[in-house]
Every structure is written in C-alpha cells, then in structure tokens.
Amino acid sequence: MEKLIITAAVNGGITSRVKNPNVPYTPEEIAESVYQCWQAGASIAHIHARDSEGSPSYEYCVWKEIVERVRDRCDIVINLSTSGLNLPSCLAPEEAWNHLSLCPEIASFNCGSVNHGAKPFINPPALAKKLAEDINKYNVIPEIEVYHSGVINEAVSLKKEGFIKSPILFSFAMGIHGGVTAECKNLMNLIDNIPDDSMWSAIGIGRKQLPINTHTILLGGHVRTGLEDNVYYKKGELATGSAQLVERVVRISRELGRDISSPDEARKAMRLNFVREVA
C-alpha cells in the first residue's frame, strides 16, 4: 500500500475560537500551526485566510503573507481554499480565488452544490468552469470537494469537456448536514464511483473524524485532519491544535503498518509542480 498523505486543515472559514481557542486567525498563527503540523508528519496544509477577528478574509495581501510565511518555514505542500461560501455579496465570485496567482500547488475546487447546514452553498457549472480556467492558468491542481455522489458526476463531466486534467484528485467531505453522512458504507460507495485513475482522500466532520481517518488508512486512501473539521481530541477534551490530531493519525497509520508520506513523496505521487516564488 502506498504511503499515507496527511492533509492538515488548520483553520477553515467557519470554526471559531468560541469552539476552540487554539484556532489560528492571523497569518503568523496560521503559519505556526502549519509548521507544527509539518513537524508532526503532515505533507499538505489546507488553508483559509481570516482577518484578526476570525472572519473569512478575501484580501490578497492576507493570502500573500500566509503563503510567504509558510514557504519560509517548511516545504509542506500548500493547498488553498477557493470557497465562496462566505463571500460577501458585494464582491464578484472570482474574488474567492484571487490568490491563485500565488501558485499554490493545490486549490480546493467546488463544482457541486449542497445545503451546508442551514446555508445553501451554490456552485453552478458556469462558475466552476471559470474557476477551472484560472486554476489551469496558474498550473494548480484542483482538489474536488465531494459532498455527495452527484459532485463526482459534475467533475467527470468537466474532465470530459477539458476543464479538469487527469488524474482527478477527489476529497470526500463527509458529515456535513445536507451532504453524505460519515459512514464507512458511504465512503465505499464514493470510492466505487470515481474513475479508476483517480486519487482520493476523506474528511470526517466532528466526532466522525477519527473513524473516517481510520477507515481511509485501511482502504488505501489519504486523510485530512485538523481543527477546521473537528475541535476535539476526544469526547470532552479540546484539541491543543491541529498538530495533535496529525500526530494521532501518524501513530494509528504506523500501528496499522502504513508508512507516512513526506511532502516531496506526496508531490511525486500527485504529480505536482512546486513553485516557491510568490507573485
């Protein structure tokens, strides 16, 4: 079985310090959290920008500082969010990915809609195609965020039309209210419905994070963990940070006989092009 690629989702765009005081907000805090996760064994960092109060930020200068700080400290693969879930209505949809010129190696790609809790998250085909054009312009690999099996069909259609290159990188986001529930039977179904040459990872929300992480390790996929998806280490005990959650995945994977991928090994497996310079 190939080495496990661990993505650390260090902050997200929703999780606040009300839920866990260790959620990083500022570029310095985010870079420190990413560095700790890299030390713990993560090879990819999935990052959202925040302002000093913790609200989602779409300011290019904030993204630039985050990327510069991370690249100055370690060689982790950078995966930036392009989600417009919290984008203010006064901004054009493209502002959700104005930071692609920073050339992250991976960027999240939403090509399907879902009720994200009480909030509709609408991603029509025309918008996905605009995002795909800019992702291809900057030679970034799209990570397809799969909330239900219909998103897989959307991604395959975009590939057939030439908007997404092969192989496709899927990320199964399981446990969001309105999407697929985080159960092993549903994970198996999602795996069965992706093209044979695809790579995949899985996300479990809240208390489902650890079970989905473990199922994924055994099934040969790759995992995501971190405070974006789950603020607890165990019932009643808040995680001290995303690095603590990464350390647990590393421990479990090694106990199960699966080695951990380094960032460069992940780059080779995912056919990435690392660009260290910041635009």
mmCIF file of C-alpha atoms in Angstrom:
data_model
loop_
_atom_site.group_PDB
_atom_site.id
_atom_site.type_symbol
_atom_site.label_atom_id
_atom_site.label_comp_id
_atom_site.label_asym_id
_atom_site.label_seq_id
_atom_site.Cartn_x
_atom_site.Cartn_y
_atom_site.Cartn_z
ATOM 1 C CA MET A 1 0.000 0.000 0.000
ATOM 2 C CA GLU A 2 1.358 3.448 -0.906
ATOM 3 C CA LYS A 3 2.448 5.832 1.816
ATOM 4 C CA LEU A 4 -0.249 7.853 3.575
ATOM 5 C CA ILE A 5 -0.554 11.512 2.593
ATOM 6 C CA ILE A 6 -1.855 13.568 5.517
ATOM 7 C CA THR A 7 -3.518 16.937 4.940
ATOM 8 C CA ALA A 8 -3.754 19.279 7.919
ATOM 9 C CA ALA A 9 -6.771 21.578 7.684
ATOM 10 C CA VAL A 10 -5.593 24.082 10.246
ATOM 11 C CA ASN A 11 -8.399 26.646 10.483
ATOM 12 C CA GLY A 12 -11.194 26.608 7.897
ATOM 13 C CA GLY A 13 -13.512 29.522 7.289
ATOM 14 C CA ILE A 14 -16.133 28.743 9.915
ATOM 15 C CA THR A 15 -14.593 27.219 13.053
ATOM 16 C CA SER A 16 -14.143 29.942 15.679
ATOM 17 C CA ARG A 17 -12.247 30.365 18.916
ATOM 18 C CA VAL A 18 -15.556 30.155 20.726
ATOM 19 C CA LYS A 19 -15.415 26.436 19.907
ATOM 20 C CA ASN A 20 -11.670 26.068 20.427
ATOM 21 C CA PRO A 21 -9.327 28.910 21.480
ATOM 22 C CA ASN A 22 -6.470 27.309 19.522
ATOM 23 C CA VAL A 23 -7.939 28.038 16.056
ATOM 24 C CA PRO A 24 -5.382 30.227 14.212
ATOM 25 C CA TYR A 25 -6.561 33.516 12.701
ATOM 26 C CA THR A 26 -3.588 35.703 11.783
ATOM 27 C CA PRO A 27 -1.032 34.841 9.077
ATOM 28 C CA GLU A 28 1.612 34.343 11.775
ATOM 29 C CA GLU A 29 -0.647 31.999 13.758
ATOM 30 C CA ILE A 30 -1.642 30.055 10.638
ATOM 31 C CA ALA A 31 1.989 29.642 9.546
ATOM 32 C CA GLU A 32 2.974 28.455 13.030
ATOM 33 C CA SER A 33 0.156 25.901 13.046
ATOM 34 C CA VAL A 34 1.149 24.664 9.573
ATOM 35 C CA TYR A 35 4.778 24.373 10.695
ATOM 36 C CA GLN A 36 3.784 22.315 13.731
ATOM 37 C CA CYS A 37 1.665 20.031 11.550
ATOM 38 C CA TRP A 38 4.576 19.589 9.139
ATOM 39 C CA GLN A 39 6.806 18.622 12.053
ATOM 40 C CA ALA A 40 4.128 16.155 13.201
ATOM 41 C CA GLY A 41 4.000 14.411 9.814
ATOM 42 C CA ALA A 42 1.572 16.299 7.568
ATOM 43 C CA SER A 43 2.676 16.696 3.955
ATOM 44 C CA ILE A 44 -0.144 19.037 2.853
ATOM 45 C CA ALA A 45 -1.647 22.100 4.554
ATOM 46 C CA HIS A 46 -5.169 23.178 3.628
ATOM 47 C CA ILE A 47 -5.553 26.858 4.486
ATOM 48 C CA HIS A 48 -8.265 29.527 4.708
ATOM 49 C CA ALA A 49 -7.490 33.217 5.226
ATOM 50 C CA ARG A 50 -9.008 35.021 8.211
ATOM 51 C CA ASP A 51 -8.981 38.583 9.487
ATOM 52 C CA SER A 52 -7.845 39.466 13.018
ATOM 53 C CA GLU A 53 -11.388 38.903 14.333
ATOM 54 C CA GLY A 54 -11.627 35.476 12.769
ATOM 55 C CA SER A 55 -13.963 36.297 9.883
ATOM 56 C CA PRO A 56 -13.101 34.881 6.439
ATOM 57 C CA SER A 57 -10.745 37.160 4.539
ATOM 58 C CA TYR A 58 -10.585 37.556 0.779
ATOM 59 C CA GLU A 59 -7.816 40.149 0.865
ATOM 60 C CA TYR A 60 -4.977 39.240 -1.480
ATOM 61 C CA CYS A 61 -2.380 40.743 0.851
ATOM 62 C CA VAL A 62 -3.509 38.450 3.681
ATOM 63 C CA TRP A 63 -3.219 35.374 1.481
ATOM 64 C CA LYS A 64 0.189 36.516 0.275
ATOM 65 C CA GLU A 65 1.508 36.915 3.814
ATOM 66 C CA ILE A 66 0.242 33.462 4.772
ATOM 67 C CA VAL A 67 1.873 31.792 1.785
ATOM 68 C CA GLU A 68 5.160 33.644 2.261
ATOM 69 C CA ARG A 69 5.328 32.764 5.950
ATOM 70 C CA VAL A 70 4.587 29.083 5.305
ATOM 71 C CA ARG A 71 7.112 28.791 2.481
ATOM 72 C CA ASP A 72 9.761 30.478 4.590
ATOM 73 C CA ARG A 73 9.384 27.849 7.317
ATOM 74 C CA CYS A 74 8.930 24.474 5.628
ATOM 75 C CA ASP A 75 8.442 22.544 2.389
ATOM 76 C CA ILE A 76 4.861 21.428 3.036
ATOM 77 C CA VAL A 77 2.527 21.229 0.027
ATOM 78 C CA ILE A 78 0.207 24.263 0.076
ATOM 79 C CA ASN A 79 -3.500 23.744 -0.599
ATOM 80 C CA LEU A 80 -5.531 26.978 -0.568
ATOM 81 C CA SER A 81 -9.280 27.270 -0.285
ATOM 82 C CA THR A 82 -11.213 28.870 -3.131
ATOM 83 C CA SER A 83 -14.592 28.509 -1.430
ATOM 84 C CA GLY A 84 -17.103 31.302 -1.882
ATOM 85 C CA LEU A 85 -19.391 30.018 0.883
ATOM 86 C CA ASN A 86 -18.842 33.138 2.995
ATOM 87 C CA LEU A 87 -18.014 35.577 0.196
ATOM 88 C CA PRO A 88 -19.775 38.937 0.781
ATOM 89 C CA SER A 89 -22.470 39.592 -1.820
ATOM 90 C CA CYS A 90 -20.791 42.887 -2.760
ATOM 91 C CA LEU A 91 -17.771 41.014 -4.184
ATOM 92 C CA ALA A 92 -17.558 39.290 -7.553
ATOM 93 C CA PRO A 93 -17.463 35.466 -7.343
ATOM 94 C CA GLU A 94 -13.908 35.457 -8.720
ATOM 95 C CA GLU A 95 -12.695 37.230 -5.569
ATOM 96 C CA ALA A 96 -12.967 33.879 -3.795
ATOM 97 C CA TRP A 97 -9.880 32.728 -5.701
ATOM 98 C CA ASN A 98 -7.956 35.971 -6.281
ATOM 99 C CA HIS A 99 -4.923 34.352 -4.614
ATOM 100 C CA LEU A 100 -4.329 31.670 -7.274
ATOM 101 C CA SER A 101 -1.564 33.864 -8.704
ATOM 102 C CA LEU A 102 0.417 32.896 -5.590
ATOM 103 C CA CYS A 103 0.685 29.482 -7.275
ATOM 104 C CA PRO A 104 -0.327 27.085 -4.529
ATOM 105 C CA GLU A 105 0.282 23.527 -5.621
ATOM 106 C CA ILE A 106 -3.318 22.536 -4.876
ATOM 107 C CA ALA A 107 -6.568 24.503 -4.536
ATOM 108 C CA SER A 108 -9.979 23.334 -3.400
ATOM 109 C CA PHE A 109 -12.496 23.052 -6.226
ATOM 110 C CA ASN A 110 -16.250 23.207 -5.665
ATOM 111 C CA CYS A 111 -18.260 22.030 -8.662
ATOM 112 C CA GLY A 112 -21.407 20.858 -6.906
ATOM 113 C CA SER A 113 -23.996 22.481 -4.671
ATOM 114 C CA VAL A 114 -25.092 21.411 -1.187
ATOM 115 C CA ASN A 115 -27.013 22.699 1.817
ATOM 116 C CA HIS A 116 -24.093 23.491 4.096
ATOM 117 C CA GLY A 117 -26.047 23.246 7.322
ATOM 118 C CA ALA A 118 -28.683 25.977 7.137
ATOM 119 C CA LYS A 119 -26.827 27.818 4.367
ATOM 120 C CA PRO A 120 -27.124 26.871 0.679
ATOM 121 C CA PHE A 121 -23.712 26.541 -0.958
ATOM 122 C CA ILE A 122 -24.377 27.117 -4.654
ATOM 123 C CA ASN A 123 -21.715 26.225 -7.219
ATOM 124 C CA PRO A 124 -23.263 26.292 -10.715
ATOM 125 C CA PRO A 125 -21.414 24.775 -13.707
ATOM 126 C CA ALA A 126 -20.600 28.175 -15.239
ATOM 127 C CA LEU A 127 -18.841 29.292 -12.056
ATOM 128 C CA ALA A 128 -16.915 26.017 -11.801
ATOM 129 C CA LYS A 129 -15.694 26.482 -15.370
ATOM 130 C CA LYS A 130 -14.425 29.991 -14.581
ATOM 131 C CA LEU A 131 -12.555 28.638 -11.580
ATOM 132 C CA ALA A 132 -11.134 25.774 -13.660
ATOM 133 C CA GLU A 133 -9.813 28.210 -16.250
ATOM 134 C CA ASP A 134 -7.897 30.181 -13.621
ATOM 135 C CA ILE A 135 -6.659 27.035 -11.871
ATOM 136 C CA ASN A 136 -5.258 25.809 -15.190
ATOM 137 C CA LYS A 137 -3.789 29.245 -15.931
ATOM 138 C CA TYR A 138 -1.611 29.049 -12.824
ATOM 139 C CA ASN A 139 -0.837 25.338 -13.174
ATOM 140 C CA VAL A 140 -2.606 24.475 -9.915
ATOM 141 C CA ILE A 141 -4.069 21.028 -9.215
ATOM 142 C CA PRO A 142 -7.795 21.155 -8.322
ATOM 143 C CA GLU A 143 -8.968 19.129 -5.337
ATOM 144 C CA ILE A 144 -12.619 18.228 -5.960
ATOM 145 C CA GLU A 145 -14.661 18.727 -2.780
ATOM 146 C CA VAL A 146 -17.232 15.920 -2.820
ATOM 147 C CA TYR A 147 -20.263 16.457 -0.576
ATOM 148 C CA HIS A 148 -22.363 13.783 -2.269
ATOM 149 C CA SER A 149 -22.039 11.454 -5.261
ATOM 150 C CA GLY A 150 -23.552 13.976 -7.678
ATOM 151 C CA VAL A 151 -20.388 16.068 -7.387
ATOM 152 C CA ILE A 152 -18.385 13.172 -8.824
ATOM 153 C CA ASN A 153 -20.550 13.247 -11.951
ATOM 154 C CA GLU A 154 -20.018 17.013 -12.279
ATOM 155 C CA ALA A 155 -16.237 16.583 -12.040
ATOM 156 C CA VAL A 156 -16.172 13.775 -14.596
ATOM 157 C CA SER A 157 -18.215 15.934 -16.990
ATOM 158 C CA LEU A 158 -15.761 18.820 -16.559
ATOM 159 C CA LYS A 159 -12.903 16.441 -17.286
ATOM 160 C CA LYS A 160 -14.592 15.254 -20.490
ATOM 161 C CA GLU A 161 -15.005 18.891 -21.552
ATOM 162 C CA GLY A 162 -11.304 19.560 -20.912
ATOM 163 C CA PHE A 163 -11.658 21.787 -17.853
ATOM 164 C CA ILE A 164 -10.062 19.279 -15.449
ATOM 165 C CA LYS A 165 -6.950 17.297 -16.233
ATOM 166 C CA SER A 166 -6.372 13.640 -15.403
ATOM 167 C CA PRO A 167 -5.945 12.079 -12.907
ATOM 168 C CA ILE A 168 -8.621 13.720 -10.767
ATOM 169 C CA LEU A 169 -7.955 14.401 -7.097
ATOM 170 C CA PHE A 170 -11.100 13.850 -5.011
ATOM 171 C CA SER A 171 -11.671 14.856 -1.390
ATOM 172 C CA PHE A 172 -14.728 13.235 0.187
ATOM 173 C CA ALA A 173 -16.159 15.723 2.701
ATOM 174 C CA MET A 174 -18.393 13.534 4.845
ATOM 175 C CA GLY A 175 -20.678 14.527 7.684
ATOM 176 C CA ILE A 176 -21.800 17.995 6.577
ATOM 177 C CA HIS A 177 -25.509 18.424 7.228
ATOM 178 C CA GLY A 178 -27.056 18.304 3.759
ATOM 179 C CA GLY A 179 -24.331 16.075 2.344
ATOM 180 C CA VAL A 180 -23.391 12.411 2.621
ATOM 181 C CA THR A 181 -23.226 11.065 6.173
ATOM 182 C CA ALA A 182 -19.843 9.950 7.505
ATOM 183 C CA GLU A 183 -20.291 6.193 7.457
ATOM 184 C CA CYS A 184 -17.967 3.532 6.074
ATOM 185 C CA LYS A 185 -20.667 2.205 3.710
ATOM 186 C CA ASN A 186 -20.982 5.674 2.152
ATOM 187 C CA LEU A 187 -17.221 6.003 1.863
ATOM 188 C CA MET A 188 -17.093 2.703 -0.019
ATOM 189 C CA ASN A 189 -19.831 3.915 -2.366
ATOM 190 C CA LEU A 190 -17.957 7.124 -3.162
ATOM 191 C CA ILE A 191 -14.765 5.190 -3.857
ATOM 192 C CA ASP A 192 -16.633 2.865 -6.199
ATOM 193 C CA ASN A 193 -17.957 5.810 -8.239
ATOM 194 C CA ILE A 194 -14.728 7.645 -9.078
ATOM 195 C CA PRO A 195 -12.620 6.954 -12.209
ATOM 196 C CA ASP A 196 -10.032 4.205 -11.787
ATOM 197 C CA ASP A 197 -7.036 6.521 -12.219
ATOM 198 C CA SER A 198 -8.194 8.959 -9.506
ATOM 199 C CA MET A 199 -6.568 9.769 -6.178
ATOM 200 C CA TRP A 200 -8.772 10.288 -3.146
ATOM 201 C CA SER A 201 -8.781 11.421 0.444
ATOM 202 C CA ALA A 202 -11.564 11.614 3.009
ATOM 203 C CA ILE A 203 -12.750 14.050 5.656
ATOM 204 C CA GLY A 204 -14.922 13.229 8.653
ATOM 205 C CA ILE A 205 -16.639 16.101 10.443
ATOM 206 C CA GLY A 206 -16.697 16.340 14.242
ATOM 207 C CA ARG A 207 -16.718 13.047 16.125
ATOM 208 C CA LYS A 208 -16.653 11.207 12.789
ATOM 209 C CA GLN A 209 -13.159 12.478 12.018
ATOM 210 C CA LEU A 210 -11.262 9.654 13.713
ATOM 211 C CA PRO A 211 -13.415 6.770 12.359
ATOM 212 C CA ILE A 212 -13.232 8.114 8.799
ATOM 213 C CA ASN A 213 -9.467 8.676 9.168
ATOM 214 C CA THR A 214 -9.043 5.055 10.264
ATOM 215 C CA HIS A 215 -11.295 3.575 7.554
ATOM 216 C CA THR A 216 -9.401 5.612 4.950
ATOM 217 C CA ILE A 217 -5.999 4.398 6.122
ATOM 218 C CA LEU A 218 -7.162 0.787 5.801
ATOM 219 C CA LEU A 219 -8.833 1.334 2.417
ATOM 220 C CA GLY A 220 -5.714 2.867 0.849
ATOM 221 C CA GLY A 221 -6.856 6.469 0.546
ATOM 222 C CA HIS A 222 -5.367 9.583 2.094
ATOM 223 C CA VAL A 223 -6.602 11.547 5.080
ATOM 224 C CA ARG A 224 -7.394 15.047 6.247
ATOM 225 C CA THR A 225 -7.475 16.071 9.868
ATOM 226 C CA GLY A 226 -7.319 19.341 11.794
ATOM 227 C CA LEU A 227 -9.312 21.998 13.605
ATOM 228 C CA GLU A 228 -11.282 23.001 10.507
ATOM 229 C CA ASP A 229 -13.191 19.735 10.731
ATOM 230 C CA ASN A 230 -13.067 18.809 14.410
ATOM 231 C CA VAL A 231 -12.131 20.801 17.521
ATOM 232 C CA TYR A 232 -11.926 17.854 19.944
ATOM 233 C CA TYR A 233 -9.189 15.319 20.612
ATOM 234 C CA LYS A 234 -11.660 13.060 22.352
ATOM 235 C CA LYS A 235 -15.054 13.454 23.986
ATOM 236 C CA GLY A 236 -14.953 16.413 26.366
ATOM 237 C CA GLU A 237 -11.306 17.279 25.596
ATOM 238 C CA LEU A 238 -10.458 20.069 23.166
ATOM 239 C CA ALA A 239 -7.525 19.500 20.828
ATOM 240 C CA THR A 240 -4.459 21.580 21.639
ATOM 241 C CA GLY A 241 -4.050 22.243 17.928
ATOM 242 C CA SER A 242 -4.154 20.575 14.537
ATOM 243 C CA ALA A 243 -0.689 19.091 15.110
ATOM 244 C CA GLN A 244 -2.045 16.942 17.941
ATOM 245 C CA LEU A 245 -4.614 15.484 15.546
ATOM 246 C CA VAL A 246 -1.922 14.879 12.909
ATOM 247 C CA GLU A 247 0.247 13.081 15.471
ATOM 248 C CA ARG A 248 -2.612 10.698 16.240
ATOM 249 C CA VAL A 249 -3.138 9.834 12.563
ATOM 250 C CA VAL A 250 0.595 9.173 12.181
ATOM 251 C CA ARG A 251 0.538 6.880 15.200
ATOM 252 C CA ILE A 252 -2.507 4.929 14.010
ATOM 253 C CA SER A 253 -1.208 4.558 10.458
ATOM 254 C CA ARG A 254 2.134 3.194 11.615
ATOM 255 C CA GLU A 255 0.413 0.802 14.007
ATOM 256 C CA LEU A 256 -1.603 -0.455 11.035
ATOM 257 C CA GLY A 257 1.560 -0.942 9.008
ATOM 258 C CA ARG A 258 1.282 2.012 6.656
ATOM 259 C CA ASP A 259 4.173 4.470 6.338
ATOM 260 C CA ILE A 260 3.758 8.251 6.161
ATOM 261 C CA SER A 261 4.498 10.260 3.031
ATOM 262 C CA SER A 262 6.886 13.206 3.086
ATOM 263 C CA PRO A 263 5.944 16.383 1.182
ATOM 264 C CA ASP A 264 8.228 15.511 -1.723
ATOM 265 C CA GLU A 265 6.872 11.969 -1.877
ATOM 266 C CA ALA A 266 3.363 13.434 -1.970
ATOM 267 C CA ARG A 267 4.403 15.744 -4.815
ATOM 268 C CA LYS A 268 5.662 12.789 -6.818
ATOM 269 C CA ALA A 269 2.534 10.714 -6.156
ATOM 270 C CA MET A 270 0.225 13.612 -7.050
ATOM 271 C CA ARG A 271 2.311 14.861 -9.996
ATOM 272 C CA LEU A 272 2.674 18.333 -8.535
ATOM 273 C CA ASN A 273 4.899 21.205 -9.608
ATOM 274 C CA PHE A 274 6.265 23.108 -6.628
ATOM 275 C CA VAL A 275 6.659 26.855 -7.187
ATOM 276 C CA ARG A 276 8.468 28.536 -4.298
ATOM 277 C CA GLU A 277 8.423 32.084 -5.684
ATOM 278 C CA VAL A 278 5.499 34.297 -4.612
ATOM 279 C CA ALA A 279 3.960 36.562 -7.261
#
